[in-house]
Tab-separated table of C-alpha atoms in Angstrom:
chain	number	residue	atom	x	y	z
A	1	MET	CA	0.000	0.000	0.000
A	2	ALA	CA	2.745	2.361	0.943
A	3	GLY	CA	4.383	1.711	-2.417
A	4	ARG	CA	1.199	2.597	-4.306
A	5	GLY	CA	0.787	5.859	-2.370
A	6	THR	CA	4.331	6.817	-3.087
A	7	GLY	CA	3.790	6.059	-6.760
A	8	ARG	CA	0.646	8.200	-6.894
A	9	ARG	CA	2.385	11.073	-5.156
A	10	GLY	CA	5.284	10.798	-7.617
A	11	LEU	CA	2.880	10.805	-10.575
A	12	LEU	CA	0.969	13.811	-9.264
A	13	SER	CA	4.211	15.623	-8.562
A	14	GLY	CA	5.368	14.967	-12.107
A	15	LEU	CA	2.082	16.213	-13.582
A	16	SER	CA	2.243	19.352	-11.459
A	17	ALA	CA	5.753	20.062	-12.692
A	18	ALA	CA	4.681	19.558	-16.303
A	19	VAL	CA	1.698	21.897	-15.887
A	20	ALA	CA	3.902	24.504	-14.249
A	21	ALA	CA	6.441	24.261	-17.054
A	22	PHE	CA	3.653	24.650	-19.637
A	23	VAL	CA	2.297	27.753	-17.899
A	24	VAL	CA	5.754	29.315	-17.622
A	25	GLY	CA	6.488	28.484	-21.272
A	26	SER	CA	3.188	30.010	-22.380
A	27	ARG	CA	3.893	33.171	-20.435
A	28	THR	CA	7.394	33.393	-21.913
A	29	ALA	CA	6.024	32.959	-25.440
A	30	GLY	CA	3.502	35.708	-24.724
A	31	VAL	CA	6.238	38.065	-23.555
A	32	GLN	CA	8.299	37.294	-26.678
A	33	ALA	CA	5.293	37.943	-28.912
A	34	ALA	CA	4.634	41.231	-27.141
A	35	THR	CA	8.248	42.342	-27.652
A	36	ALA	CA	8.645	41.472	-31.342
A	37	PHE	CA	11.696	42.947	-33.045
A	38	THR	CA	11.348	46.504	-34.288
A	39	PRO	CA	14.220	47.969	-36.304
A	40	ALA	CA	15.885	51.142	-35.075
A	41	ARG	CA	15.284	54.366	-36.970
A	42	HIS	CA	18.062	56.720	-38.060
A	43	GLU	CA	17.872	60.323	-39.177
A	44	ARG	CA	19.679	59.727	-42.457
A	45	ASP	CA	17.047	57.150	-43.451
A	46	GLU	CA	14.052	59.415	-42.820
A	47	TRP	CA	13.672	60.219	-46.527
A	48	LEU	CA	12.482	56.633	-47.067
A	49	ASP	CA	9.411	57.349	-44.973
A	50	LYS	CA	8.658	60.714	-46.571
A	51	LEU	CA	8.010	59.529	-50.127
A	52	PRO	CA	4.259	59.623	-50.780
A	53	GLY	CA	2.539	56.486	-51.989
A	54	LYS	CA	0.098	53.679	-51.247
A	55	HIS	CA	2.632	51.054	-52.333
A	56	ARG	CA	6.397	50.973	-51.839
A	57	VAL	CA	8.984	49.264	-54.044
A	58	ILE	CA	12.747	49.472	-54.493
A	59	LEU	CA	14.515	48.133	-57.580
A	60	ASP	CA	18.005	46.866	-56.789
A	61	ALA	CA	20.457	47.254	-59.702
A	62	VAL	CA	24.076	46.092	-59.410
A	63	THR	CA	25.298	45.846	-63.027
A	64	ALA	CA	25.236	47.884	-66.222
A	65	THR	CA	22.501	45.589	-67.495
A	66	GLY	CA	20.581	45.988	-64.259
A	67	ALA	CA	20.797	49.777	-64.520
A	68	SER	CA	19.092	49.515	-67.896
A	69	GLU	CA	16.516	46.930	-66.815
A	70	ALA	CA	15.508	49.077	-63.844
A	71	ILE	CA	14.225	51.689	-66.286
A	72	GLY	CA	11.909	49.236	-68.015
A	73	PHE	CA	10.672	47.591	-64.832
A	74	ALA	CA	10.052	50.918	-63.101
A	75	THR	CA	8.081	52.121	-66.121
A	76	ASN	CA	6.022	48.913	-66.097
A	77	ILE	CA	5.242	49.366	-62.396
A	78	TYR	CA	3.784	52.793	-63.100
A	79	LEU	CA	1.874	51.664	-66.209
A	80	ALA	CA	0.422	48.451	-64.731
A	81	ASN	CA	-0.715	50.149	-61.537
A	82	LYS	CA	-2.439	52.809	-63.637
A	83	ALA	CA	-4.068	50.394	-66.093
A	84	ASP	CA	-5.287	47.685	-63.690
A	85	TYR	CA	-5.648	49.510	-60.369
A	86	GLY	CA	-6.408	53.066	-61.394
A	87	LEU	CA	-3.438	54.312	-59.373
A	88	GLU	CA	-1.576	57.461	-60.288
A	89	GLU	CA	2.209	57.833	-60.301
A	90	LYS	CA	2.014	59.714	-56.996
A	91	ASP	CA	0.449	56.601	-55.442
A	92	ILE	CA	3.658	54.602	-55.951
A	93	ALA	CA	6.716	55.242	-53.775
A	94	LEU	CA	9.405	53.947	-56.117
A	95	ILE	CA	13.170	53.899	-55.582
A	96	VAL	CA	15.883	52.672	-57.917
A	97	CYS	CA	19.050	51.680	-56.071
A	98	LEU	CA	22.166	52.017	-58.216
A	99	ARG	CA	25.009	50.203	-56.487
A	100	HIS	CA	28.167	48.246	-57.322
A	101	PHE	CA	28.758	48.453	-61.117
A	102	ALA	CA	25.424	50.240	-61.656
A	103	THR	CA	26.628	53.203	-59.589
A	104	VAL	CA	28.402	54.906	-62.492
A	105	PHE	CA	25.086	55.461	-64.267
A	106	ALA	CA	23.954	57.735	-61.434
A	107	PHE	CA	26.092	60.594	-62.791
A	108	THR	CA	25.199	63.091	-65.504
A	109	ASP	CA	26.862	63.921	-68.819
A	110	PRO	CA	29.665	66.212	-67.582
A	111	ILE	CA	31.121	63.234	-65.693
A	112	TRP	CA	30.772	60.936	-68.690
A	113	ALA	CA	32.285	63.518	-71.026
A	114	LYS	CA	35.328	63.627	-68.767
A	115	HIS	CA	35.569	60.032	-67.534
A	116	GLY	CA	33.328	57.989	-69.835
A	117	LYS	CA	36.014	55.662	-71.179
A	118	ALA	CA	37.352	54.817	-67.719
A	119	LEU	CA	33.901	54.327	-66.215
A	120	ALA	CA	32.674	52.113	-69.040
A	121	SER	CA	35.818	50.003	-68.846
A	122	ALA	CA	35.568	49.652	-65.066
A	123	VAL	CA	32.014	48.270	-65.195
A	124	ARG	CA	32.442	46.312	-68.435
A	125	TYR	CA	29.906	48.400	-70.310
A	126	THR	CA	29.839	48.384	-74.103
A	127	ASP	CA	27.640	50.809	-75.992
A	128	PRO	CA	25.545	48.630	-78.327
A	129	ARG	CA	25.112	51.519	-80.776
A	130	SER	CA	28.774	52.246	-81.378
A	131	SER	CA	32.246	51.039	-80.616
A	132	GLU	CA	33.308	54.429	-79.291
A	133	PRO	CA	33.757	55.161	-75.576
A	134	PRO	CA	30.575	56.847	-74.269
A	135	VAL	CA	30.786	60.578	-73.666
A	136	VAL	CA	27.276	60.834	-72.198
A	137	ASN	CA	25.358	58.800	-69.651
A	138	PRO	CA	23.851	56.097	-71.901
A	139	TYR	CA	20.715	55.857	-69.745
A	140	ASN	CA	20.141	59.525	-69.081
A	141	SER	CA	20.839	61.498	-72.229
A	142	ALA	CA	18.668	62.697	-75.104
A	143	PRO	CA	16.727	61.305	-76.763
A	144	ARG	CA	16.413	58.702	-73.979
A	145	SER	CA	16.767	60.651	-70.761
A	146	ALA	CA	15.282	57.714	-68.902
A	147	TYR	CA	16.331	58.417	-65.328
A	148	ASP	CA	15.319	62.048	-65.656
A	149	THR	CA	11.924	60.906	-66.976
A	150	LEU	CA	11.488	58.528	-64.027
A	151	ALA	CA	12.401	61.325	-61.611
A	152	LYS	CA	9.699	63.529	-63.126
A	153	ARG	CA	7.203	60.704	-62.526
A	154	GLY	CA	8.183	60.700	-58.859
A	155	ALA	CA	10.909	58.047	-58.700
A	156	HIS	CA	13.893	58.529	-56.400
A	157	PHE	CA	17.387	57.044	-56.578
A	158	ALA	CA	19.515	55.524	-53.837
A	159	ILE	CA	23.172	55.875	-54.831
A	160	CYS	CA	25.909	53.784	-53.219
A	161	ASP	CA	28.307	56.194	-51.521
A	162	MET	CA	30.841	53.449	-50.889
A	163	ALA	CA	31.043	52.666	-54.608
A	164	THR	CA	31.157	56.389	-55.414
A	165	ASN	CA	34.246	56.696	-53.237
A	166	ARG	CA	35.764	53.657	-54.903
A	167	PHE	CA	35.250	55.079	-58.393
A	168	ALA	CA	36.592	58.460	-57.251
A	169	ARG	CA	39.758	56.715	-56.086
A	170	MET	CA	40.062	54.899	-59.409
A	171	LEU	CA	39.537	58.052	-61.476
A	172	ALA	CA	41.946	60.108	-59.377
A	173	GLY	CA	44.740	57.573	-59.725
A	174	PRO	CA	47.584	57.125	-57.261
A	175	ASP	CA	48.701	60.751	-57.471
A	176	GLY	CA	45.322	62.440	-57.901
A	177	ASP	CA	42.953	64.171	-55.517
A	178	GLN	CA	40.338	61.564	-54.629
A	179	ALA	CA	38.389	63.998	-52.443
A	180	ALA	CA	38.044	66.462	-55.324
A	181	VAL	CA	36.853	63.766	-57.741
A	182	TYR	CA	34.399	62.447	-55.168
A	183	LYS	CA	33.003	65.956	-54.676
A	184	GLU	CA	32.686	66.330	-58.454
A	185	LEU	CA	30.798	63.029	-58.768
A	186	ARG	CA	28.312	63.946	-56.053
A	187	ALA	CA	27.767	67.377	-57.615
A	188	HIS	CA	26.703	65.717	-60.883
A	189	ALA	CA	24.207	63.143	-59.629
A	190	ILE	CA	20.978	62.448	-61.512
A	191	PRO	CA	17.758	64.087	-60.186
A	192	ASN	CA	16.138	62.891	-56.940
A	193	ALA	CA	19.365	61.210	-55.814
A	194	HIS	CA	20.048	60.177	-52.220
A	195	PHE	CA	23.521	58.951	-51.347
A	196	VAL	CA	23.292	56.011	-48.961
A	197	ALA	CA	26.200	54.700	-46.904
A	198	ALA	CA	26.305	51.587	-49.079
A	199	GLY	CA	23.849	50.230	-51.586
A	200	VAL	CA	23.366	47.072	-49.561
A	201	VAL	CA	22.486	49.202	-46.533
A	202	GLY	CA	20.072	51.315	-48.564
A	203	VAL	CA	18.196	48.265	-49.844
A	204	THR	CA	17.945	46.599	-46.444
A	205	ARG	CA	16.891	49.833	-44.764
A	206	ALA	CA	14.161	50.215	-47.396
A	207	GLN	CA	12.885	46.752	-46.497
A	208	GLU	CA	12.624	47.859	-42.883
A	209	TYR	CA	10.459	50.764	-44.059
A	210	GLY	CA	8.080	48.443	-45.877
A	211	TYR	CA	9.479	48.560	-49.416
A	212	SER	CA	9.185	45.435	-51.558
A	213	VAL	CA	12.552	44.600	-53.149
A	214	LEU	CA	12.845	43.733	-56.841
A	215	HIS	CA	16.315	42.620	-57.911
A	216	VAL	CA	16.943	43.557	-61.536
A	217	GLY	CA	20.497	42.351	-62.137
């Protein structure tokens, strides 16, 4: 008899411990759910939250081809939202991120007139219309001033500052003034440009602000 009583007490004790563990676990899960991760906000990222729109998208371009494809995809986003949803351009918060090799296409014609051959060579760009080194931005010059057109529709551009510094160093050469070249590049950015610490940071920050990411090459 004594053995049975001891067994029952042991069983009840075990059940009590299990119930207690379940309750504690449930409470812990509730606390974790109540304290879900929220990304920090930084002053230099505030522009991401100020663009008007009912939908948010960022196109991530890293190559010369991607810089070109971003133009077509961005245009399609505006057109499709207008045709099928009745949304105006102002209803779409759209950013094109030009980073890595795509960064060079964020600068206007004065930069390409001066450094076009070096920039094209650095990013392995070949002008399909001629064999000559480009002296204008191939994606932002008449008659196809595509980035300027997108800017007028409300698009903004996130430009990789890290890559801008890298290209400034390349263009300056070992004996040149990198700081002066960097200043010149920034002074000749395409319209609606925002220099972000690095393109990869700009894209991930945009995700934290609710932007859908579309990688375009």
